[in-house]
Amino acid sequence: MAAEDEGLTGPDGARPAPEPEPEVCPAPLDEHRPEPRSVPELLLGRPPMARPLPLFDHEAAPAEPGPLFVDWLATALDAGVLDPQAFTLSTVDADGMPDARVLVLRDVDAAGTGWNFSAAADSPKGRQLAGHPAAALSVYWPQLGRQVRVRGSVERAADLVAAAEFATRSPAARVGALVGRQSEPLGALTEYDEAVAVARRRLEATPDAVAPGHAVYTLWAHEVEFWQGDAQRRHVRLRYTRTGPVHSPEWSRTLLWP
């Protein structure tokens, strides 16, 4: 019942403040989560690309892969794809074992021949590229069901180019690069935090500092493939193959079976 119905009012006619309700702590997010299931059970009923996807008119594709990639990248940005510049770089180690990781694409030349990225030369990927200067690059934009694959040889740019590229990076990226020691064992996250603090002070004192071993690489494409997914598995695949030299390339185009 309301306070006035009970006649519970003070001398001035004001109602007493209601007693505070007991605080209810939210349950942990995983408290009601079902027991872990197998991968097939988790994926059952969730077919990939079961949504409206754009069409790809391969016959209208340009003669070179560069303009098509720029068009697809712009479409991905307009569609709200998160981190559309993120790509997977695949390399091989000294034993011939494959390795892969996600990096950030820095640039692509107008013809689509040179694909630029940066990395630490003393990191595993840097050492792998030094021993076997060839790689594959792939990017997938799930909202659009689109994939781009690139294969070719890799060349490291001059140190002056790497220094100029380093200056364009965000302060956080430069601090992380100055910390270095990528992929080495780490005892505790506090060790990393301390190293970041040291690197940040160094960057504040020397704004033009460049991380030792910072390198810019160019993947010179031999092949570039554009893949448009389709919910009915009528995927459209168009492969560009370079037929001319790197610096004045010519390209052939081939439609592939899905």
Short mmCIF file of the C-alpha atoms (twelve columns), coordinates in Angstrom:
data_MODEL
# 
_entry.id   MODEL 
# 
loop_
_atom_site.group_PDB 
_atom_site.id 
_atom_site.type_symbol 
_atom_site.label_atom_id 
_atom_site.label_alt_id 
_atom_site.label_comp_id 
_atom_site.label_asym_id 
_atom_site.label_seq_id 
_atom_site.Cartn_x 
_atom_site.Cartn_y 
_atom_site.Cartn_z 
_atom_site.pdbx_PDB_model_num 
ATOM 1   C CA . MET A 1   0.000  0.000   0.000   1 
ATOM 2   C CA . ALA A 2   1.087  3.602   -0.583  1 
ATOM 3   C CA . ALA A 3   2.231  5.652   2.405   1 
ATOM 4   C CA . GLU A 4   -0.758 7.996   2.269   1 
ATOM 5   C CA . ASP A 5   -3.167 5.040   2.372   1 
ATOM 6   C CA . GLU A 6   -1.566 3.865   5.565   1 
ATOM 7   C CA . GLY A 7   -1.628 7.372   7.115   1 
ATOM 8   C CA . LEU A 8   2.132  7.210   7.437   1 
ATOM 9   C CA . THR A 9   2.955  10.890  6.965   1 
ATOM 10  C CA . GLY A 10  5.104  13.123  9.076   1 
ATOM 11  C CA . PRO A 11  4.048  16.221  11.040  1 
ATOM 12  C CA . ASP A 12  4.453  18.430  7.975   1 
ATOM 13  C CA . GLY A 13  2.503  16.073  5.767   1 
ATOM 14  C CA . ALA A 14  5.624  14.730  4.114   1 
ATOM 15  C CA . ARG A 15  5.968  11.052  3.564   1 
ATOM 16  C CA . PRO A 16  8.979  9.325   5.073   1 
ATOM 17  C CA . ALA A 17  11.706 8.265   2.679   1 
ATOM 18  C CA . PRO A 18  11.251 4.689   1.557   1 
ATOM 19  C CA . GLU A 19  13.646 2.166   2.923   1 
ATOM 20  C CA . PRO A 20  16.445 1.472   0.459   1 
ATOM 21  C CA . GLU A 21  16.056 -1.720  -1.482  1 
ATOM 22  C CA . PRO A 22  18.774 -4.268  -0.962  1 
ATOM 23  C CA . GLU A 23  21.517 -3.957  -3.566  1 
ATOM 24  C CA . VAL A 24  21.486 -6.769  -6.066  1 
ATOM 25  C CA . CYS A 25  24.853 -7.637  -7.521  1 
ATOM 26  C CA . PRO A 26  24.716 -8.648  -11.179 1 
ATOM 27  C CA . ALA A 27  25.499 -12.245 -11.802 1 
ATOM 28  C CA . PRO A 28  28.746 -12.990 -13.560 1 
ATOM 29  C CA . LEU A 29  28.344 -13.031 -17.322 1 
ATOM 30  C CA . ASP A 30  29.207 -16.687 -17.558 1 
ATOM 31  C CA . GLU A 31  27.145 -17.875 -14.531 1 
ATOM 32  C CA . HIS A 32  24.273 -19.065 -16.690 1 
ATOM 33  C CA . ARG A 33  26.380 -20.011 -19.680 1 
ATOM 34  C CA . PRO A 34  25.742 -23.599 -20.739 1 
ATOM 35  C CA . GLU A 35  28.451 -26.167 -20.515 1 
ATOM 36  C CA . PRO A 36  31.053 -25.967 -23.286 1 
ATOM 37  C CA . ARG A 37  30.028 -27.829 -26.397 1 
ATOM 38  C CA . SER A 38  31.952 -29.239 -29.301 1 
ATOM 39  C CA . VAL A 39  32.883 -27.088 -32.270 1 
ATOM 40  C CA . PRO A 40  30.346 -28.793 -34.586 1 
ATOM 41  C CA . GLU A 41  27.589 -28.194 -32.014 1 
ATOM 42  C CA . LEU A 42  28.546 -24.525 -31.672 1 
ATOM 43  C CA . LEU A 43  28.456 -24.032 -35.437 1 
ATOM 44  C CA . LEU A 44  25.353 -26.085 -36.160 1 
ATOM 45  C CA . GLY A 45  22.680 -23.936 -37.761 1 
ATOM 46  C CA . ARG A 46  25.078 -21.061 -38.416 1 
ATOM 47  C CA . PRO A 47  26.030 -21.414 -42.067 1 
ATOM 48  C CA . PRO A 48  28.533 -18.863 -43.319 1 
ATOM 49  C CA . MET A 49  27.424 -16.014 -45.577 1 
ATOM 50  C CA . ALA A 50  23.702 -16.704 -45.004 1 
ATOM 51  C CA . ARG A 51  22.832 -13.058 -45.622 1 
ATOM 52  C CA . PRO A 52  22.443 -10.650 -48.548 1 
ATOM 53  C CA . LEU A 53  25.831 -10.070 -50.154 1 
ATOM 54  C CA . PRO A 54  26.945 -7.757  -52.950 1 
ATOM 55  C CA . LEU A 55  27.377 -8.990  -56.489 1 
ATOM 56  C CA . PHE A 56  30.686 -9.020  -58.342 1 
ATOM 57  C CA . ASP A 57  30.600 -8.331  -62.060 1 
ATOM 58  C CA . HIS A 58  33.956 -9.818  -63.012 1 
ATOM 59  C CA . GLU A 59  33.511 -8.821  -66.642 1 
ATOM 60  C CA . ALA A 60  33.550 -5.155  -65.611 1 
ATOM 61  C CA . ALA A 61  36.701 -5.553  -63.510 1 
ATOM 62  C CA . PRO A 62  39.606 -3.229  -64.396 1 
ATOM 63  C CA . ALA A 63  42.708 -4.423  -66.216 1 
ATOM 64  C CA . GLU A 64  44.835 -4.122  -63.065 1 
ATOM 65  C CA . PRO A 65  44.086 -5.347  -59.524 1 
ATOM 66  C CA . GLY A 66  44.990 -2.076  -57.774 1 
ATOM 67  C CA . PRO A 67  41.878 -0.059  -58.690 1 
ATOM 68  C CA . LEU A 68  39.615 -3.011  -57.860 1 
ATOM 69  C CA . PHE A 69  41.188 -3.381  -54.425 1 
ATOM 70  C CA . VAL A 70  40.739 0.334   -53.712 1 
ATOM 71  C CA . ASP A 71  37.083 0.076   -54.742 1 
ATOM 72  C CA . TRP A 72  36.518 -2.950  -52.510 1 
ATOM 73  C CA . LEU A 73  38.328 -1.290  -49.600 1 
ATOM 74  C CA . ALA A 74  36.189 1.845   -49.936 1 
ATOM 75  C CA . THR A 75  33.070 -0.323  -50.034 1 
ATOM 76  C CA . ALA A 76  34.203 -2.097  -46.870 1 
ATOM 77  C CA . LEU A 77  34.695 1.231   -45.102 1 
ATOM 78  C CA . ASP A 78  31.262 2.445   -46.213 1 
ATOM 79  C CA . ALA A 79  29.734 -0.806  -44.966 1 
ATOM 80  C CA . GLY A 80  31.200 -0.277  -41.499 1 
ATOM 81  C CA . VAL A 81  33.665 -3.167  -41.641 1 
ATOM 82  C CA . LEU A 82  35.890 -2.962  -38.569 1 
ATOM 83  C CA . ASP A 83  39.622 -2.743  -39.233 1 
ATOM 84  C CA . PRO A 84  39.339 -3.311  -42.997 1 
ATOM 85  C CA . GLN A 85  43.064 -2.634  -43.342 1 
ATOM 86  C CA . ALA A 86  43.929 -5.675  -41.228 1 
ATOM 87  C CA . PHE A 87  45.333 -8.591  -43.196 1 
ATOM 88  C CA . THR A 88  46.914 -11.964 -42.553 1 
ATOM 89  C CA . LEU A 89  50.553 -12.325 -43.569 1 
ATOM 90  C CA . SER A 90  51.712 -15.894 -44.129 1 
ATOM 91  C CA . THR A 91  55.384 -16.850 -44.215 1 
ATOM 92  C CA . VAL A 92  57.506 -19.975 -43.752 1 
ATOM 93  C CA . ASP A 93  60.283 -20.551 -41.223 1 
ATOM 94  C CA . ALA A 94  63.693 -22.115 -41.695 1 
ATOM 95  C CA . ASP A 95  62.174 -25.604 -41.395 1 
ATOM 96  C CA . GLY A 96  59.545 -24.889 -44.023 1 
ATOM 97  C CA . MET A 97  56.734 -24.683 -41.468 1 
ATOM 98  C CA . PRO A 98  54.037 -22.109 -42.282 1 
ATOM 99  C CA . ASP A 99  53.340 -19.202 -39.955 1 
ATOM 100 C CA . ALA A 100 50.676 -16.496 -40.015 1 
ATOM 101 C CA . ARG A 101 49.671 -13.372 -38.128 1 
ATOM 102 C CA . VAL A 102 47.516 -10.272 -38.592 1 
ATOM 103 C CA . LEU A 103 49.190 -7.003  -39.599 1 
ATOM 104 C CA . VAL A 104 48.098 -3.627  -40.952 1 
ATOM 105 C CA . LEU A 105 48.275 -2.820  -44.648 1 
ATOM 106 C CA . ARG A 106 50.051 0.512   -45.214 1 
ATOM 107 C CA . ASP A 107 49.692 1.087   -48.943 1 
ATOM 108 C CA . VAL A 108 49.100 -0.479  -52.356 1 
ATOM 109 C CA . ASP A 109 50.469 1.045   -55.533 1 
ATOM 110 C CA . ALA A 110 48.198 2.108   -58.375 1 
ATOM 111 C CA . ALA A 111 48.669 -1.087  -60.381 1 
ATOM 112 C CA . GLY A 112 48.255 -3.379  -57.378 1 
ATOM 113 C CA . THR A 113 51.788 -4.727  -57.714 1 
ATOM 114 C CA . GLY A 114 53.384 -3.462  -54.505 1 
ATOM 115 C CA . TRP A 115 51.656 -4.125  -51.161 1 
ATOM 116 C CA . ASN A 116 53.378 -2.366  -48.243 1 
ATOM 117 C CA . PHE A 117 53.514 -3.258  -44.561 1 
ATOM 118 C CA . SER A 118 55.920 -2.739  -41.682 1 
ATOM 119 C CA . ALA A 119 57.364 -5.077  -39.083 1 
ATOM 120 C CA . ALA A 120 60.322 -5.519  -36.765 1 
ATOM 121 C CA . ALA A 121 63.195 -7.097  -38.657 1 
ATOM 122 C CA . ASP A 122 64.230 -9.058  -35.558 1 
ATOM 123 C CA . SER A 123 60.720 -10.480 -34.996 1 
ATOM 124 C CA . PRO A 124 59.887 -14.033 -36.125 1 
ATOM 125 C CA . LYS A 125 58.226 -12.735 -39.300 1 
ATOM 126 C CA . GLY A 126 61.189 -10.467 -40.023 1 
ATOM 127 C CA . ARG A 127 63.641 -13.332 -39.648 1 
ATOM 128 C CA . GLN A 128 61.447 -15.583 -41.766 1 
ATOM 129 C CA . LEU A 129 61.251 -12.990 -44.534 1 
ATOM 130 C CA . ALA A 130 65.025 -12.547 -44.412 1 
ATOM 131 C CA . GLY A 131 65.529 -16.292 -44.851 1 
ATOM 132 C CA . HIS A 132 62.749 -16.813 -47.394 1 
ATOM 133 C CA . PRO A 133 61.668 -13.505 -48.983 1 
ATOM 134 C CA . ALA A 134 58.264 -14.605 -50.224 1 
ATOM 135 C CA . ALA A 135 54.847 -14.411 -48.597 1 
ATOM 136 C CA . ALA A 136 51.100 -14.537 -48.997 1 
ATOM 137 C CA . LEU A 137 48.692 -11.837 -47.888 1 
ATOM 138 C CA . SER A 138 44.972 -12.308 -47.352 1 
ATOM 139 C CA . VAL A 139 42.139 -10.099 -46.150 1 
ATOM 140 C CA . TYR A 140 38.516 -11.032 -45.460 1 
ATOM 141 C CA . TRP A 141 35.616 -8.619  -44.943 1 
ATOM 142 C CA . PRO A 142 32.810 -10.740 -43.433 1 
ATOM 143 C CA . GLN A 143 30.014 -8.180  -43.793 1 
ATOM 144 C CA . LEU A 144 30.561 -8.286  -47.546 1 
ATOM 145 C CA . GLY A 145 31.662 -11.901 -47.894 1 
ATOM 146 C CA . ARG A 146 34.732 -10.690 -49.768 1 
ATOM 147 C CA . GLN A 147 38.285 -11.996 -49.685 1 
ATOM 148 C CA . VAL A 148 41.452 -10.794 -51.399 1 
ATOM 149 C CA . ARG A 149 44.535 -13.016 -51.669 1 
ATOM 150 C CA . VAL A 150 48.002 -11.915 -52.780 1 
ATOM 151 C CA . ARG A 151 51.149 -13.974 -53.359 1 
ATOM 152 C CA . GLY A 152 54.604 -12.815 -54.328 1 
ATOM 153 C CA . SER A 153 58.183 -12.008 -53.411 1 
ATOM 154 C CA . VAL A 154 59.057 -9.643  -50.562 1 
ATOM 155 C CA . GLU A 155 61.658 -6.891  -50.507 1 
ATOM 156 C CA . ARG A 156 62.797 -4.810  -47.547 1 
ATOM 157 C CA . ALA A 157 62.941 -1.039  -48.121 1 
ATOM 158 C CA . ALA A 158 65.869 1.210   -47.224 1 
ATOM 159 C CA . ASP A 159 66.250 2.357   -43.611 1 
ATOM 160 C CA . LEU A 160 65.409 5.956   -44.603 1 
ATOM 161 C CA . VAL A 161 62.050 4.766   -45.911 1 
ATOM 162 C CA . ALA A 162 61.422 2.856   -42.688 1 
ATOM 163 C CA . ALA A 163 62.314 5.914   -40.571 1 
ATOM 164 C CA . ALA A 164 59.915 8.109   -42.546 1 
ATOM 165 C CA . GLU A 165 57.140 5.540   -42.180 1 
ATOM 166 C CA . PHE A 166 57.804 5.202   -38.448 1 
ATOM 167 C CA . ALA A 167 57.225 8.936   -37.989 1 
ATOM 168 C CA . THR A 168 53.689 8.587   -39.401 1 
ATOM 169 C CA . ARG A 169 52.641 6.003   -36.824 1 
ATOM 170 C CA . SER A 170 50.547 6.806   -33.764 1 
ATOM 171 C CA . PRO A 171 52.372 7.510   -30.475 1 
ATOM 172 C CA . ALA A 172 51.073 4.226   -29.046 1 
ATOM 173 C CA . ALA A 173 52.392 2.293   -32.036 1 
ATOM 174 C CA . ARG A 174 55.805 3.970   -31.794 1 
ATOM 175 C CA . VAL A 175 56.003 3.259   -28.058 1 
ATOM 176 C CA . GLY A 176 55.136 -0.389  -28.660 1 
ATOM 177 C CA . ALA A 177 57.803 -0.666  -31.342 1 
ATOM 178 C CA . LEU A 178 60.387 0.971   -29.074 1 
ATOM 179 C CA . VAL A 179 59.609 -1.622  -26.410 1 
ATOM 180 C CA . GLY A 180 60.524 -4.344  -28.889 1 
ATOM 181 C CA . ARG A 181 61.267 -7.939  -27.804 1 
ATOM 182 C CA . GLN A 182 58.308 -9.156  -29.847 1 
ATOM 183 C CA . SER A 183 57.341 -12.816 -29.254 1 
ATOM 184 C CA . GLU A 184 59.921 -13.290 -26.496 1 
ATOM 185 C CA . PRO A 185 58.705 -14.966 -23.275 1 
ATOM 186 C CA . LEU A 186 57.118 -12.517 -20.796 1 
ATOM 187 C CA . GLY A 187 57.103 -13.207 -17.076 1 
ATOM 188 C CA . ALA A 188 54.269 -10.849 -16.133 1 
ATOM 189 C CA . LEU A 189 52.278 -8.031  -17.704 1 
ATOM 190 C CA . THR A 190 53.773 -5.628  -15.159 1 
ATOM 191 C CA . GLU A 191 57.151 -6.129  -16.841 1 
ATOM 192 C CA . TYR A 192 55.635 -4.967  -20.106 1 
ATOM 193 C CA . ASP A 193 53.999 -1.972  -18.415 1 
ATOM 194 C CA . GLU A 194 57.359 -0.925  -16.976 1 
ATOM 195 C CA . ALA A 195 59.013 -1.240  -20.383 1 
ATOM 196 C CA . VAL A 196 56.227 0.851   -21.943 1 
ATOM 197 C CA . ALA A 197 56.782 3.583   -19.362 1 
ATOM 198 C CA . VAL A 198 60.490 3.666   -20.205 1 
ATOM 199 C CA . ALA A 199 59.768 3.767   -23.946 1 
ATOM 200 C CA . ARG A 200 57.199 6.531   -23.499 1 
ATOM 201 C CA . ARG A 201 59.713 8.688   -21.622 1 
ATOM 202 C CA . ARG A 202 62.254 8.050   -24.349 1 
ATOM 203 C CA . LEU A 203 59.816 9.110   -27.066 1 
ATOM 204 C CA . GLU A 204 58.887 12.261  -25.140 1 
ATOM 205 C CA . ALA A 205 62.569 13.164  -24.811 1 
ATOM 206 C CA . THR A 206 63.411 12.221  -28.416 1 
ATOM 207 C CA . PRO A 207 60.280 12.559  -30.595 1 
ATOM 208 C CA . ASP A 208 62.139 11.480  -33.746 1 
ATOM 209 C CA . ALA A 209 63.427 8.244   -32.212 1 
ATOM 210 C CA . VAL A 210 63.084 5.192   -34.456 1 
ATOM 211 C CA . ALA A 211 62.848 1.664   -33.108 1 
ATOM 212 C CA . PRO A 212 65.946 -0.367  -33.948 1 
ATOM 213 C CA . GLY A 213 65.127 -2.880  -36.652 1 
ATOM 214 C CA . HIS A 214 61.905 -1.191  -37.730 1 
ATOM 215 C CA . ALA A 215 61.447 -2.222  -41.344 1 
ATOM 216 C CA . VAL A 216 59.110 -1.545  -44.228 1 
ATOM 217 C CA . TYR A 217 58.458 -4.379  -46.657 1 
ATOM 218 C CA . THR A 218 56.882 -4.566  -50.087 1 
ATOM 219 C CA . LEU A 219 55.187 -7.712  -51.279 1 
ATOM 220 C CA . TRP A 220 55.593 -7.662  -55.069 1 
ATOM 221 C CA . ALA A 221 52.476 -9.456  -56.229 1 
ATOM 222 C CA . HIS A 222 52.699 -12.295 -58.722 1 
ATOM 223 C CA . GLU A 223 49.039 -13.150 -58.250 1 
ATOM 224 C CA . VAL A 224 46.060 -11.277 -56.807 1 
ATOM 225 C CA . GLU A 225 42.716 -13.028 -56.388 1 
ATOM 226 C CA . PHE A 226 39.361 -11.415 -55.634 1 
ATOM 227 C CA . TRP A 227 36.711 -13.683 -54.131 1 
ATOM 228 C CA . GLN A 228 33.061 -12.755 -53.712 1 
ATOM 229 C CA . GLY A 229 31.146 -15.186 -51.536 1 
ATOM 230 C CA . ASP A 230 27.573 -16.258 -52.200 1 
ATOM 231 C CA . ALA A 231 25.059 -17.870 -49.846 1 
ATOM 232 C CA . GLN A 232 24.265 -20.495 -52.504 1 
ATOM 233 C CA . ARG A 233 27.981 -21.230 -52.943 1 
ATOM 234 C CA . ARG A 234 28.033 -19.613 -56.389 1 
ATOM 235 C CA . HIS A 235 31.209 -17.809 -55.398 1 
ATOM 236 C CA . VAL A 236 32.897 -15.612 -57.990 1 
ATOM 237 C CA . ARG A 237 36.703 -15.815 -58.117 1 
ATOM 238 C CA . LEU A 238 38.823 -13.628 -60.368 1 
ATOM 239 C CA . ARG A 239 42.591 -14.102 -60.436 1 
ATOM 240 C CA . TYR A 240 45.048 -11.538 -61.774 1 
ATOM 241 C CA . THR A 241 48.448 -12.918 -62.830 1 
ATOM 242 C CA . ARG A 242 51.343 -10.567 -63.479 1 
ATOM 243 C CA . THR A 243 52.845 -11.098 -66.927 1 
ATOM 244 C CA . GLY A 244 55.190 -8.100  -67.085 1 
ATOM 245 C CA . PRO A 245 58.105 -6.904  -64.941 1 
ATOM 246 C CA . VAL A 246 57.461 -5.539  -61.462 1 
ATOM 247 C CA . HIS A 247 57.922 -1.875  -62.300 1 
ATOM 248 C CA . SER A 248 55.897 -1.932  -65.521 1 
ATOM 249 C CA . PRO A 249 53.501 -4.815  -64.993 1 
ATOM 250 C CA . GLU A 250 50.910 -6.252  -67.284 1 
ATOM 251 C CA . TRP A 251 48.176 -8.497  -65.970 1 
ATOM 252 C CA . SER A 252 46.084 -11.344 -67.267 1 
ATOM 253 C CA . ARG A 253 42.698 -12.172 -65.738 1 
ATOM 254 C CA . THR A 254 41.218 -15.619 -65.216 1 
ATOM 255 C CA . LEU A 255 37.813 -16.609 -63.843 1 
ATOM 256 C CA . LEU A 256 38.167 -19.591 -61.494 1 
ATOM 257 C CA . TRP A 257 35.826 -22.338 -60.419 1 
ATOM 258 C CA . PRO A 258 34.475 -21.726 -56.925 1 
# 
